């Protein structure tokens, strides 16, 4: 149309159709044009960006995706690409809130006139350094100690271990894994010569029989349990056997439950081996080529072993164990006859005076029947904490240990580490340090003057805790924690606020030898610092700045993986770049192109194994794994007329350890674990009704709880959780411990129960 | 009764009957599928409409009074086609609930095939093979229960279809937004098993606001992106679809 036309214009019919067509087309495109809100379901929690990480809590080590909004953690969901396949348990979900819960420690504090008062970092660290220096000068290096945690990052435990052992010159480095995993360590090392499980989580997908013993997997390793259930869902013929004194939630889903009396595991496993021998389930090739036998310091033969086992006929041990001979035979048959049997265990085995013996007998059952080193066939110890394996066991941050399976008592091992750490020969003390119970005992005696406690709460978790509180009171105690107050800060002279979870960067190693990375995503609150920063600062102030030259998480990791190359743990190939990219890698992993190792000791799969045989147990000089002749000892703390019940302890799904974190999380804090499970039969006899306040009294102390009548426990047994600080069950528990692992026997002591008179 | 009143009553009852029939049919579930009934009504209405028009126009025209002729014409020209249109819509609305309808897009094959795989441990497969959901298994968990649930479900379906035909979807496909837990809770909440878990009680608020997904602990509902191999999924799938639920 000419521009000068002044005719009024309307739309032609063709134009109208075109406009209408375009509008309809555009309307259809709205979902693509950012008007999605009308078209799509919305996310309940808006997030700016997602980052890969790992759950803060248990040793399962589930992969998480962390959603940030305005530089704060806003949402956490399971990582589809990690081993947990997007699943998380309720604790994992709660990580969304833990950084912002009430009660975070925000400022350094120093005790003045009996009160903890805010101080500056410089003031606090100057005091700590001065007190440590004074103690070392006046009483020698063994008068100071480090008490760490399976929740510190690997870089932190490694640095602390190096500072104390190669710098200060004391082996007084221990930590809460002693209360948790020590018997698993000695179980594995006495059998295979090397610590840590040989198998991996993937074995769950191939097992045809699960032998779960001393583990309430459903509540304590829920995501592993879901994987077990998935196996059963896919292959309903899969059998699950459970050995647990209680009819736990796990017990509801198993095919066979043996409610064994606490502390009688050695009898049970020997009896099962008795059935293996009787029914000819023994793998002769294993016995001939891959196994050796030992009793104490003595070498034994297979015939000696057979004679030893003859004493453990199921019919004989049934009474000791409190289960029927029929069930023992059934369990043994299912275990041995399946195509691939996988054992899972944790605190139930580890926390008893015969913890080491129980651990190695489970391994022996696998070795003798050949249920080892094949997909689905492996003895797999579950770990409680996210970094007990990687951070403490692998770095050797325990009083008797040095990195990568070395021992303080071995002069060659000390020399190797002195060379690797570049310190003069003779720097590392030949004397093993104090293990946990001995350490707190040394504090009682005044032998240890200063102790740095990091990321753990011994004021609540030590067995027979009242006996050690006095020592903590006397010692110059530096407590580094993320929350304040705790039962331990009550005795602290200095409290230092620590960063939590993704407020700092680090690597952890979960139960299946998987190293994975926690990124730093947000800043810690108040003046809190990462534990690594605190250790580096302390090292510098104590004059070991040159020794602790690696000062960032990345540098420490690089140093550490290169140290590992000089051992059969070799994970030099797990570089930071790979950790940032991948969902963790299972060591050994010697080169950057190595995919990681699913099954150890199997030539062709484990880069450390050599030869062409079925196995190469390279941890032992003769290449043979050891089967031990272990005897059942008299169970601990026998009951009497005065203390007629057995007290058993444990955990629930919703809480973590001493609840310092989960007790503040909005989704978890209302779940109270302060109850005593008692069988209605005992309750009736003791005139206790449901909900009554009751006093549980042992030979060491007493604790008040509310009675919960339940047939989860057997008659004659009571149970309480270790979580709550309001009722310290460890005032009653026993501090007796395994002679090899020094792990205390939390799972059994004799008590009486009575109604509290008001 | 006054004539207009009677007329409106008949009209009302016809409309009500048209709505009641499918509702009744839907209730019959296994005997006859509601889709079949809607489709039959539609076909019957169309055939009747055409017949009526032919008869009225060519056979009976002379014998009918002028007003009756007009009324019957009205029925043939408007009411019956309207019924047919309604029936088509209802057939589509109802028909798209079926698993087969969802499976008609090939991106859905891994999901449906996993669901019908008797040894898959996914939530969908377990609900399917254990007959926890008797029919329309996809729809049952993706409709969203509540006032506007059906609308949201259909809207999602339309959007999926739109993305599919315009080839504008990501591969592997991703679930958009927060999954509505009401799909799970409508059956599970309040059952003894559900109540027994302490954490469920403390999470009620978070669950109903969809801030925590049931499937985080109990999933995954379907194979994960890296597990969605069509080859695996296609295996035996058609046989299973034909054979119906099996396995444990
Ligand atoms: S199972 Fe353990 S690692 Fe996994 S989400 Fe739960 S607490 Fe976290």
mmCIF file of C-alpha atoms in Angstrom, chain A residues 141-148 165 170-175 178 397-401 408 429 431-451 737 741-742:
data_model
loop_
_atom_site.group_PDB
_atom_site.id
_atom_site.type_symbol
_atom_site.label_atom_id
_atom_site.label_comp_id
_atom_site.label_asym_id
_atom_site.label_seq_id
_atom_site.Cartn_x
_atom_site.Cartn_y
_atom_site.Cartn_z
ATOM 1 C CA UNK A 141 56.141 -35.733 73.985
ATOM 2 C CA UNK A 142 54.060 -38.565 75.409
ATOM 3 C CA UNK A 143 52.352 -36.126 77.760
ATOM 4 C CA UNK A 144 50.299 -34.727 74.874
ATOM 5 C CA UNK A 145 47.751 -36.491 72.719
ATOM 6 C CA UNK A 146 45.404 -36.191 69.786
ATOM 7 C CA UNK A 147 41.956 -37.758 69.917
ATOM 8 C CA UNK A 148 40.375 -37.644 66.486
ATOM 9 C CA UNK A 165 54.008 -38.818 65.230
ATOM 10 C CA UNK A 170 54.421 -39.172 70.257
ATOM 11 C CA UNK A 171 52.188 -41.986 69.051
ATOM 12 C CA UNK A 172 49.396 -40.757 71.301
ATOM 13 C CA UNK A 173 47.097 -40.422 68.308
ATOM 14 C CA UNK A 174 43.838 -42.267 68.596
ATOM 15 C CA UNK A 175 40.203 -41.551 68.004
ATOM 16 C CA UNK A 178 38.756 -47.306 68.265
ATOM 17 C CA UNK A 397 45.813 -42.419 62.734
ATOM 18 C CA UNK A 398 45.653 -44.852 65.609
ATOM 19 C CA UNK A 399 48.046 -45.291 68.518
ATOM 20 C CA UNK A 400 49.642 -48.506 67.242
ATOM 21 C CA UNK A 401 49.603 -47.669 63.549
ATOM 22 C CA UNK A 408 54.596 -48.399 65.031
ATOM 23 C CA UNK A 429 58.770 -43.111 68.702
ATOM 24 C CA UNK A 431 56.506 -46.985 71.626
ATOM 25 C CA UNK A 432 52.865 -47.421 70.571
ATOM 26 C CA UNK A 433 50.705 -44.672 72.003
ATOM 27 C CA UNK A 434 47.710 -44.991 74.292
ATOM 28 C CA UNK A 435 44.646 -46.559 72.723
ATOM 29 C CA UNK A 436 41.373 -44.834 73.622
ATOM 30 C CA UNK A 437 40.533 -46.358 76.998
ATOM 31 C CA UNK A 438 44.207 -46.263 78.036
ATOM 32 C CA UNK A 439 44.468 -42.647 76.869
ATOM 33 C CA UNK A 440 41.629 -41.453 79.052
ATOM 34 C CA UNK A 441 42.985 -43.598 81.838
ATOM 35 C CA UNK A 442 46.344 -41.844 81.399
ATOM 36 C CA UNK A 443 44.489 -38.547 81.752
ATOM 37 C CA UNK A 444 42.995 -39.836 84.988
ATOM 38 C CA UNK A 445 46.487 -40.678 86.205
ATOM 39 C CA UNK A 446 47.824 -37.321 85.079
ATOM 40 C CA UNK A 447 50.266 -38.898 82.627
ATOM 41 C CA UNK A 448 48.708 -37.072 79.672
ATOM 42 C CA UNK A 449 48.595 -33.344 80.341
ATOM 43 C CA UNK A 450 47.159 -31.927 77.114
ATOM 44 C CA UNK A 451 44.788 -33.432 74.615
ATOM 45 C CA UNK A 737 37.924 -54.346 75.733
ATOM 46 C CA UNK A 741 41.903 -54.307 69.013
ATOM 47 C CA UNK A 742 41.379 -52.574 72.385
#
